Tab-separated table of C-alpha atoms in Angstrom:
chain	number	residue	atom	x	y	z
A	1	UNK	CA	-13.978	-11.081	-13.626
A	2	UNK	CA	-12.971	-9.518	-10.460
A	3	UNK	CA	-13.842	-6.014	-9.635
A	4	UNK	CA	-12.936	-3.602	-6.784
A	5	UNK	CA	-15.783	-3.799	-4.314
A	6	UNK	CA	-15.987	-1.603	-1.113
A	7	UNK	CA	-15.818	-3.904	1.716
A	8	UNK	CA	-18.349	-2.619	4.459
A	9	UNK	CA	-21.045	-0.665	2.463
A	10	UNK	CA	-23.269	1.492	4.478
A	11	UNK	CA	-20.992	2.427	7.586
A	12	UNK	CA	-18.166	3.918	5.588
A	13	UNK	CA	-19.897	7.317	4.985
A	14	UNK	CA	-17.875	9.247	7.755
A	15	UNK	CA	-14.687	7.660	6.715
A	16	UNK	CA	-13.294	10.412	3.797
A	17	UNK	CA	-12.515	13.298	5.885
A	18	UNK	CA	-10.333	11.071	7.887
A	19	UNK	CA	-8.719	9.588	5.311
A	20	UNK	CA	-8.066	12.867	3.374
A	21	UNK	CA	-6.578	14.373	6.453
A	22	UNK	CA	-4.323	11.402	7.026
A	23	UNK	CA	-2.992	11.235	3.243
A	24	UNK	CA	-2.409	14.985	3.401
A	25	UNK	CA	-0.475	14.837	6.618
A	26	UNK	CA	1.743	12.070	5.340
A	27	UNK	CA	2.384	13.842	2.059
A	28	UNK	CA	3.810	16.754	3.841
A	29	UNK	CA	5.781	14.274	5.790
A	30	UNK	CA	7.450	13.432	2.657
A	31	UNK	CA	8.955	16.685	1.945
A	32	UNK	CA	7.746	17.733	-1.577
A	33	UNK	CA	9.537	20.767	-1.890
A	34	UNK	CA	11.805	19.733	-4.982
A	35	UNK	CA	13.172	22.402	-6.861
A	36	UNK	CA	12.635	21.156	-10.478
A	37	UNK	CA	14.042	17.924	-10.177
A	38	UNK	CA	13.027	14.296	-10.391
A	39	UNK	CA	13.310	12.259	-7.107
A	40	UNK	CA	13.459	8.419	-7.862
A	41	UNK	CA	13.348	5.556	-5.960
A	42	UNK	CA	12.429	1.965	-6.479
A	43	UNK	CA	10.281	-0.235	-4.505
A	44	UNK	CA	8.495	-3.797	-4.938
A	45	UNK	CA	11.390	-5.329	-7.515
A	46	UNK	CA	11.331	-8.906	-8.047
A	47	UNK	CA	11.869	-11.392	-10.943
A	48	UNK	CA	9.538	-14.676	-11.013
A	49	UNK	CA	12.097	-17.633	-11.266
A	50	UNK	CA	11.655	-18.462	-15.040
A	51	UNK	CA	10.978	-21.643	-16.863
A	52	UNK	CA	13.287	-20.741	-19.442
A	53	UNK	CA	17.144	-21.037	-18.776
A	54	UNK	CA	18.023	-17.964	-20.916
A	55	UNK	CA	14.731	-15.522	-20.574
A	56	UNK	CA	13.106	-13.881	-17.623
A	57	UNK	CA	10.715	-11.217	-17.045
A	58	UNK	CA	11.548	-8.582	-14.179
A	59	UNK	CA	8.957	-6.001	-12.246
A	60	UNK	CA	9.296	-2.954	-10.248
A	61	UNK	CA	7.971	0.454	-9.375
A	62	UNK	CA	9.928	3.624	-9.781
A	63	UNK	CA	8.475	6.371	-7.534
A	64	UNK	CA	9.243	9.951	-8.655
A	65	UNK	CA	8.638	12.566	-5.398
A	66	UNK	CA	10.180	15.046	-7.517
A	67	UNK	CA	8.051	17.802	-9.358
A	68	UNK	CA	9.705	17.023	-12.795
A	69	UNK	CA	9.206	14.127	-14.811
A	70	UNK	CA	12.330	11.859	-15.827
A	71	UNK	CA	12.322	8.805	-18.133
A	72	UNK	CA	13.860	5.714	-17.868
A	73	UNK	CA	15.871	5.068	-20.958
A	74	UNK	CA	17.522	1.824	-20.545
A	75	UNK	CA	18.319	-1.103	-18.129
A	76	UNK	CA	21.561	-3.067	-17.966
A	77	UNK	CA	22.654	-6.127	-15.974
A	78	UNK	CA	26.037	-8.259	-16.107
A	79	UNK	CA	23.768	-11.180	-15.411
A	80	UNK	CA	22.118	-11.064	-18.914
A	81	UNK	CA	22.891	-10.152	-22.634
A	82	UNK	CA	20.149	-7.937	-23.154
A	83	UNK	CA	17.563	-6.189	-20.945
A	84	UNK	CA	14.523	-4.470	-22.655
A	85	UNK	CA	11.614	-2.382	-22.055
A	86	UNK	CA	8.277	-3.762	-22.966
A	87	UNK	CA	4.693	-2.643	-22.836
A	88	UNK	CA	1.815	-4.974	-23.273
A	89	UNK	CA	-0.534	-4.029	-25.706
A	90	UNK	CA	-3.626	-6.332	-25.988
A	91	UNK	CA	-2.132	-9.823	-25.788
A	92	UNK	CA	1.169	-8.623	-27.444
A	93	UNK	CA	4.166	-7.200	-26.200
A	94	UNK	CA	6.123	-4.535	-27.560
A	95	UNK	CA	9.487	-3.205	-27.048
A	96	UNK	CA	9.927	0.492	-26.348
A	97	UNK	CA	12.746	2.477	-26.187
A	98	UNK	CA	11.847	4.436	-22.989
A	99	UNK	CA	9.010	4.877	-20.395
A	100	UNK	CA	7.919	8.030	-18.663
A	101	UNK	CA	8.443	8.332	-14.843
A	102	UNK	CA	5.920	11.085	-14.162
A	103	UNK	CA	6.354	14.027	-11.567
A	104	UNK	CA	4.730	12.885	-8.372
A	105	UNK	CA	4.020	9.769	-9.870
A	106	UNK	CA	5.360	6.347	-10.524
A	107	UNK	CA	6.370	3.847	-13.613
A	108	UNK	CA	4.783	0.783	-12.563
A	109	UNK	CA	5.943	-2.467	-14.019
A	110	UNK	CA	3.644	-5.421	-13.297
A	111	UNK	CA	2.894	-8.691	-14.430
A	112	UNK	CA	0.172	-8.278	-17.711
A	113	UNK	CA	1.633	-4.599	-18.254
A	114	UNK	CA	4.820	-3.359	-18.401
A	115	UNK	CA	7.713	-5.480	-18.016
A	116	UNK	CA	11.577	-5.635	-17.994
A	117	UNK	CA	12.760	-8.523	-20.537
A	118	UNK	CA	15.844	-10.431	-19.681
A	119	UNK	CA	17.552	-12.483	-22.746
A	120	UNK	CA	20.713	-14.419	-22.990
A	121	UNK	CA	21.031	-14.799	-19.002
A	122	UNK	CA	24.282	-16.178	-18.083
A	123	UNK	CA	22.715	-18.532	-15.679
A	124	UNK	CA	18.905	-19.217	-14.646
A	125	UNK	CA	17.708	-17.070	-11.825
A	126	UNK	CA	16.667	-19.253	-8.906
A	127	UNK	CA	14.174	-18.311	-6.229
A	128	UNK	CA	16.123	-16.676	-3.298
A	129	UNK	CA	19.010	-15.510	-5.569
A	130	UNK	CA	19.117	-12.108	-6.402
A	131	UNK	CA	19.880	-10.257	-9.980
A	132	UNK	CA	21.537	-6.738	-10.118
A	133	UNK	CA	20.459	-4.237	-12.802
A	134	UNK	CA	21.187	-0.514	-13.334
A	135	UNK	CA	18.430	1.627	-14.334
A	136	UNK	CA	19.569	4.602	-16.728
A	137	UNK	CA	17.397	7.656	-16.940
A	138	UNK	CA	17.398	10.677	-19.254
A	139	UNK	CA	18.059	13.089	-16.535
A	140	UNK	CA	18.854	11.369	-13.005
A	141	UNK	CA	21.900	9.358	-12.261
A	142	UNK	CA	21.828	5.976	-12.618
A	143	UNK	CA	20.174	3.682	-9.921
A	144	UNK	CA	21.035	0.083	-9.080
A	145	UNK	CA	18.715	-2.307	-7.809
A	146	UNK	CA	18.896	-5.886	-6.278
A	147	UNK	CA	16.068	-7.758	-7.555
A	148	UNK	CA	15.179	-10.527	-5.647
A	149	UNK	CA	14.247	-13.878	-7.206
A	150	UNK	CA	10.739	-15.022	-6.189
A	151	UNK	CA	8.721	-18.191	-6.931
A	152	UNK	CA	7.483	-18.697	-10.421
A	153	UNK	CA	3.896	-17.913	-9.109
A	154	UNK	CA	4.740	-15.157	-6.897
A	155	UNK	CA	1.955	-12.552	-6.607
A	156	UNK	CA	3.046	-9.085	-5.282
A	157	UNK	CA	-0.677	-8.559	-4.248
A	158	UNK	CA	-0.523	-11.429	-1.688
A	159	UNK	CA	3.202	-11.418	-1.423
A	160	UNK	CA	3.513	-15.420	-2.170
B	1	UNK	CA	-25.781	4.601	-1.773
B	2	UNK	CA	-23.691	2.253	-3.728
B	3	UNK	CA	-22.274	4.885	-5.925
B	4	UNK	CA	-21.153	6.681	-2.435
B	5	UNK	CA	-19.583	3.760	-1.075
B	6	UNK	CA	-17.670	3.177	-4.060
B	7	UNK	CA	-16.119	6.831	-4.161
B	8	UNK	CA	-14.910	6.116	-0.670
B	9	UNK	CA	-13.226	2.891	-1.896
B	10	UNK	CA	-11.619	4.961	-4.281
B	11	UNK	CA	-10.590	7.592	-1.931
B	12	UNK	CA	-9.089	4.928	0.203
B	13	UNK	CA	-7.138	3.444	-2.878
B	14	UNK	CA	-6.112	6.889	-3.436
B	15	UNK	CA	-5.141	7.468	-0.026
B	16	UNK	CA	-3.085	4.075	0.274
B	17	UNK	CA	-1.400	5.059	-2.992
B	18	UNK	CA	-0.041	8.086	-1.990
B	19	UNK	CA	0.982	6.670	1.396
B	20	UNK	CA	3.137	3.892	-0.397
B	21	UNK	CA	4.588	6.662	-2.725
B	22	UNK	CA	6.450	8.180	0.516
B	23	UNK	CA	7.623	5.058	1.761
B	24	UNK	CA	11.035	3.301	0.866
B	25	UNK	CA	11.969	0.164	-0.577
B	26	UNK	CA	10.273	-2.534	1.284
B	27	UNK	CA	8.996	-4.937	-1.182
B	28	UNK	CA	5.506	-4.621	0.316
B	29	UNK	CA	2.386	-5.503	-1.448
B	30	UNK	CA	0.627	-3.404	-3.990
B	31	UNK	CA	-1.839	-1.026	-1.987
B	32	UNK	CA	-4.593	-0.857	-4.497
B	33	UNK	CA	-4.728	-4.671	-4.036
B	34	UNK	CA	-5.684	-4.045	-0.300
B	35	UNK	CA	-9.028	-3.044	-1.316
B	36	UNK	CA	-9.712	-5.508	-4.143
B	37	UNK	CA	-8.367	-7.930	-1.383
B	38	UNK	CA	-11.443	-6.977	1.073
B	39	UNK	CA	-14.164	-7.678	-1.411
B	40	UNK	CA	-12.051	-10.321	-3.374
B	41	UNK	CA	-14.620	-11.785	-5.844
B	42	UNK	CA	-14.618	-15.111	-7.794
B	43	UNK	CA	-11.860	-15.524	-10.149
B	44	UNK	CA	-13.938	-17.413	-12.983
B	45	UNK	CA	-16.326	-16.124	-15.216
B	46	UNK	CA	-19.178	-18.625	-15.483
B	47	UNK	CA	-20.721	-19.081	-18.972
B	48	UNK	CA	-24.395	-19.569	-19.612
B	49	UNK	CA	-23.503	-20.595	-22.901
B	50	UNK	CA	-20.798	-22.963	-22.748
B	51	UNK	CA	-18.354	-22.927	-25.606
B	52	UNK	CA	-18.104	-26.273	-27.681
B	53	UNK	CA	-14.721	-28.171	-27.115
B	54	UNK	CA	-12.664	-27.204	-30.315
B	55	UNK	CA	-12.454	-30.021	-33.028
B	56	UNK	CA	-8.656	-29.750	-33.106
B	57	UNK	CA	-6.106	-32.466	-34.102
B	58	UNK	CA	-2.503	-30.944	-33.615
B	59	UNK	CA	0.902	-32.503	-32.843
B	60	UNK	CA	1.806	-33.169	-29.237
B	61	UNK	CA	5.504	-32.911	-27.602
B	62	UNK	CA	6.163	-36.411	-28.631
B	63	UNK	CA	5.661	-35.689	-32.394
B	64	UNK	CA	2.315	-37.652	-32.260
B	65	UNK	CA	-0.790	-36.712	-33.822
B	66	UNK	CA	-3.453	-35.856	-30.716
B	67	UNK	CA	-7.095	-35.358	-31.180
B	68	UNK	CA	-8.333	-33.012	-28.501
B	69	UNK	CA	-12.039	-33.969	-28.383
B	70	UNK	CA	-11.070	-37.758	-28.415
B	71	UNK	CA	-8.185	-37.294	-25.758
B	72	UNK	CA	-9.994	-35.304	-23.456
B	73	UNK	CA	-13.527	-36.524	-23.543
B	74	UNK	CA	-15.177	-36.947	-20.207
B	75	UNK	CA	-11.986	-35.184	-18.480
B	76	UNK	CA	-11.883	-32.106	-16.907
B	77	UNK	CA	-9.609	-29.913	-19.127
B	78	UNK	CA	-7.973	-26.415	-18.972
B	79	UNK	CA	-7.021	-24.837	-22.305
B	80	UNK	CA	-4.624	-22.063	-22.602
B	81	UNK	CA	-3.305	-20.485	-25.885
B	82	UNK	CA	0.635	-19.068	-25.422
B	83	UNK	CA	4.149	-19.588	-26.467
B	84	UNK	CA	7.164	-20.481	-24.614
B	85	UNK	CA	9.456	-17.467	-25.671
B	86	UNK	CA	7.037	-15.290	-23.579
B	87	UNK	CA	8.869	-14.041	-20.319
B	88	UNK	CA	5.644	-12.818	-18.168
B	89	UNK	CA	1.939	-13.946	-18.964
B	90	UNK	CA	2.436	-17.504	-20.234
B	91	UNK	CA	4.499	-18.879	-17.832
B	92	UNK	CA	2.827	-17.522	-15.129
B	93	UNK	CA	-0.456	-18.936	-16.382
B	94	UNK	CA	0.889	-22.228	-16.712
B	95	UNK	CA	2.754	-22.303	-13.247
B	96	UNK	CA	-0.414	-21.139	-11.532
B	97	UNK	CA	-2.016	-23.943	-12.804
B	98	UNK	CA	0.359	-26.369	-12.218
B	99	UNK	CA	1.161	-25.525	-8.803
B	100	UNK	CA	-2.713	-25.310	-7.804
B	101	UNK	CA	-2.715	-28.862	-9.682
B	102	UNK	CA	-0.097	-30.383	-7.488
B	103	UNK	CA	-2.415	-29.882	-4.477
B	104	UNK	CA	-4.814	-32.394	-5.894
B	105	UNK	CA	-4.666	-36.161	-5.088
B	106	UNK	CA	-2.540	-38.066	-7.730
B	107	UNK	CA	-5.640	-39.727	-9.111
B	108	UNK	CA	-7.256	-36.362	-9.531
B	109	UNK	CA	-3.951	-34.977	-11.252
B	110	UNK	CA	-4.045	-38.024	-13.601
B	111	UNK	CA	-7.821	-37.288	-14.548
B	112	UNK	CA	-6.990	-33.363	-15.131
B	113	UNK	CA	-6.049	-32.473	-18.653
B	114	UNK	CA	-4.072	-29.048	-18.922
B	115	UNK	CA	-3.504	-28.397	-22.691
B	116	UNK	CA	-1.052	-25.525	-23.608
B	117	UNK	CA	-1.590	-24.800	-27.570
B	118	UNK	CA	1.277	-22.604	-28.845
B	119	UNK	CA	0.539	-19.430	-30.628
B	120	UNK	CA	3.977	-19.534	-32.102
B	121	UNK	CA	4.255	-22.793	-33.895
B	122	UNK	CA	7.235	-21.979	-35.861
B	123	UNK	CA	9.397	-21.572	-32.822
B	124	UNK	CA	7.705	-24.188	-30.659
B	125	UNK	CA	8.519	-27.258	-32.077
B	126	UNK	CA	7.365	-30.336	-30.400
B	127	UNK	CA	10.693	-30.433	-28.716
B	128	UNK	CA	10.768	-26.928	-27.816
B	129	UNK	CA	7.349	-27.239	-26.097
B	130	UNK	CA	8.251	-30.371	-24.376
B	131	UNK	CA	11.198	-28.956	-22.909
B	132	UNK	CA	9.514	-25.817	-21.838
B	133	UNK	CA	6.741	-27.813	-20.257
B	134	UNK	CA	8.953	-30.352	-18.413
B	135	UNK	CA	9.921	-27.049	-16.359
B	136	UNK	CA	6.647	-26.618	-15.559
B	137	UNK	CA	4.611	-29.809	-15.033
B	138	UNK	CA	5.489	-32.920	-17.499
B	139	UNK	CA	1.956	-33.911	-17.442
B	140	UNK	CA	0.676	-30.896	-19.443
B	141	UNK	CA	-0.138	-31.711	-23.051
B	142	UNK	CA	1.597	-29.278	-25.375
B	143	UNK	CA	0.291	-28.974	-28.733
B	144	UNK	CA	1.521	-27.503	-31.963
B	145	UNK	CA	0.629	-27.374	-35.561
B	146	UNK	CA	-0.471	-25.032	-38.313
B	147	UNK	CA	-0.812	-21.423	-36.900
B	148	UNK	CA	-4.166	-21.055	-39.322
B	149	UNK	CA	-5.549	-24.179	-37.593
B	150	UNK	CA	-4.591	-23.161	-33.984
B	151	UNK	CA	-6.036	-19.466	-34.601
B	152	UNK	CA	-9.242	-20.821	-35.811
B	153	UNK	CA	-9.690	-23.424	-32.824
B	154	UNK	CA	-8.948	-20.475	-30.577
B	155	UNK	CA	-11.479	-18.025	-32.244
B	156	UNK	CA	-14.166	-20.739	-31.646
B	157	UNK	CA	-13.521	-20.004	-27.775
B	158	UNK	CA	-13.773	-16.453	-28.208
B	159	UNK	CA	-9.954	-16.126	-27.908
B	160	UNK	CA	-7.908	-13.861	-30.498
B	161	UNK	CA	-4.548	-14.433	-31.270
B	162	UNK	CA	-2.372	-13.183	-34.207
B	163	UNK	CA	0.284	-14.463	-36.333
B	164	UNK	CA	3.657	-14.035	-35.112
B	165	UNK	CA	5.337	-11.046	-37.061
B	166	UNK	CA	8.850	-9.278	-36.744
B	167	UNK	CA	8.962	-6.083	-35.328
B	168	UNK	CA	11.229	-3.155	-36.622
B	169	UNK	CA	14.112	-4.559	-34.579
B	170	UNK	CA	13.827	-7.848	-36.385
B	171	UNK	CA	12.385	-9.541	-33.162
B	172	UNK	CA	9.477	-12.055	-33.193
B	173	UNK	CA	6.363	-10.702	-31.482
B	174	UNK	CA	3.706	-13.439	-30.636
B	175	UNK	CA	0.373	-13.061	-28.960
B	176	UNK	CA	-1.063	-15.200	-26.484
B	177	UNK	CA	-4.388	-16.052	-25.305
B	178	UNK	CA	-5.635	-13.854	-22.416
B	179	UNK	CA	-7.693	-16.637	-20.762
B	180	UNK	CA	-7.808	-19.924	-19.933
B	181	UNK	CA	-11.095	-22.017	-20.580
B	182	UNK	CA	-11.937	-24.926	-18.297
B	183	UNK	CA	-14.160	-27.704	-19.830
B	184	UNK	CA	-16.717	-29.656	-17.468
B	185	UNK	CA	-16.119	-33.398	-17.467
B	186	UNK	CA	-19.791	-33.999	-17.691
B	187	UNK	CA	-20.548	-31.847	-20.456
B	188	UNK	CA	-17.256	-31.517	-22.141
B	189	UNK	CA	-18.478	-28.029	-22.705
B	190	UNK	CA	-16.137	-24.762	-21.884
B	191	UNK	CA	-18.141	-23.472	-19.067
B	192	UNK	CA	-15.295	-21.220	-17.038
B	193	UNK	CA	-13.218	-18.318	-18.334
B	194	UNK	CA	-10.200	-17.463	-16.186
B	195	UNK	CA	-8.565	-13.996	-16.996
B	196	UNK	CA	-4.739	-13.278	-16.575
B	197	UNK	CA	-5.321	-12.192	-12.706
B	198	UNK	CA	-6.468	-15.659	-11.594
B	199	UNK	CA	-3.720	-16.570	-9.338
B	200	UNK	CA	-2.485	-19.857	-7.781
B	201	UNK	CA	-5.118	-19.382	-4.728
B	202	UNK	CA	-7.968	-19.141	-7.290
B	203	UNK	CA	-7.034	-22.065	-9.087
B	204	UNK	CA	-6.283	-24.129	-6.038
B	205	UNK	CA	-9.724	-23.183	-4.840
B	206	UNK	CA	-11.592	-23.872	-8.046
B	207	UNK	CA	-9.678	-27.054	-9.444
B	208	UNK	CA	-11.733	-29.301	-7.328
B	209	UNK	CA	-15.005	-28.002	-8.374
B	210	UNK	CA	-13.926	-28.337	-12.000
B	211	UNK	CA	-12.971	-31.825	-11.331
B	212	UNK	CA	-16.814	-32.436	-10.580
B	213	UNK	CA	-17.823	-30.098	-13.628
B	214	UNK	CA	-19.383	-27.959	-10.704
B	215	UNK	CA	-19.384	-24.181	-10.703
B	216	UNK	CA	-16.685	-22.751	-8.318
């Protein structure tokens, strides 16, 4: 199995201070003076081109820069009869009614973990196209996301 | 010393995470991966004690009886347990293998056996399996049959699958295997395991080795 392994073992010892400084600097650059509200943005959204005509999975990351958590309560799309939230538990998936977007954190949908499940698609998503979805939250306003359709074997870690 | 350097890697990962949390919509790669990418390890787990090939007779996508041991004897063989109503891991796993396979010569592709055994036989009829696999690679062998038979075969490979059941909304919940098992053409033993994070590049790199029954 794959493991996270540091690249150049011994010489890295001087690095941490520099890294911490860099991170803190950039954090302040973000402006984290939120007054008790979630500040949501979405990144890394994609749909792998599905095999099935009617069913697909979708992935994205919802980032919350605010100091208060929010909850993703539903996802809608005019492209599909239904979009549901799923958690992978062991090797089966369970539909859930909501997922937390933690304060100063993120809600990650990724292959093998949480995923959006599109069912009753009106047409098969094809690589190069997009599928528009609307994310609905317990507190924040809805967010519209254009999810690009990538290849069936797209790996966000390598970008292809 | 090792511990310390690992802590550094963790810090780096944490720092990158924080960084990307600030970044806006550019669909860049997941930052944690940058770290693992550096020390990218072998995707396959090589087994000291290979699994015997399951003694499994099921029905193929043509509706014909398929004897796994007989049909795949002496062939490099990949076996995966999954189901077609699976939007994420099952099609990804099969497509990863199919795309990697296409990079072999035609003769090598004909030599290789890729076998998809359904874990949801009630819904995955031979026709349903055939249609789905045609969208991935028509050379893949799709097998269906009694769930108990499939589950028992999976268990001999250390793969645990549960019978499909209905959740509280009446939707059918099925399970898929979490591993692909590669069998050597030399010994017919299942000697390599691939987890869900094995991607196209991993299979592309390893398939030529598997064709020879060699370790990747």
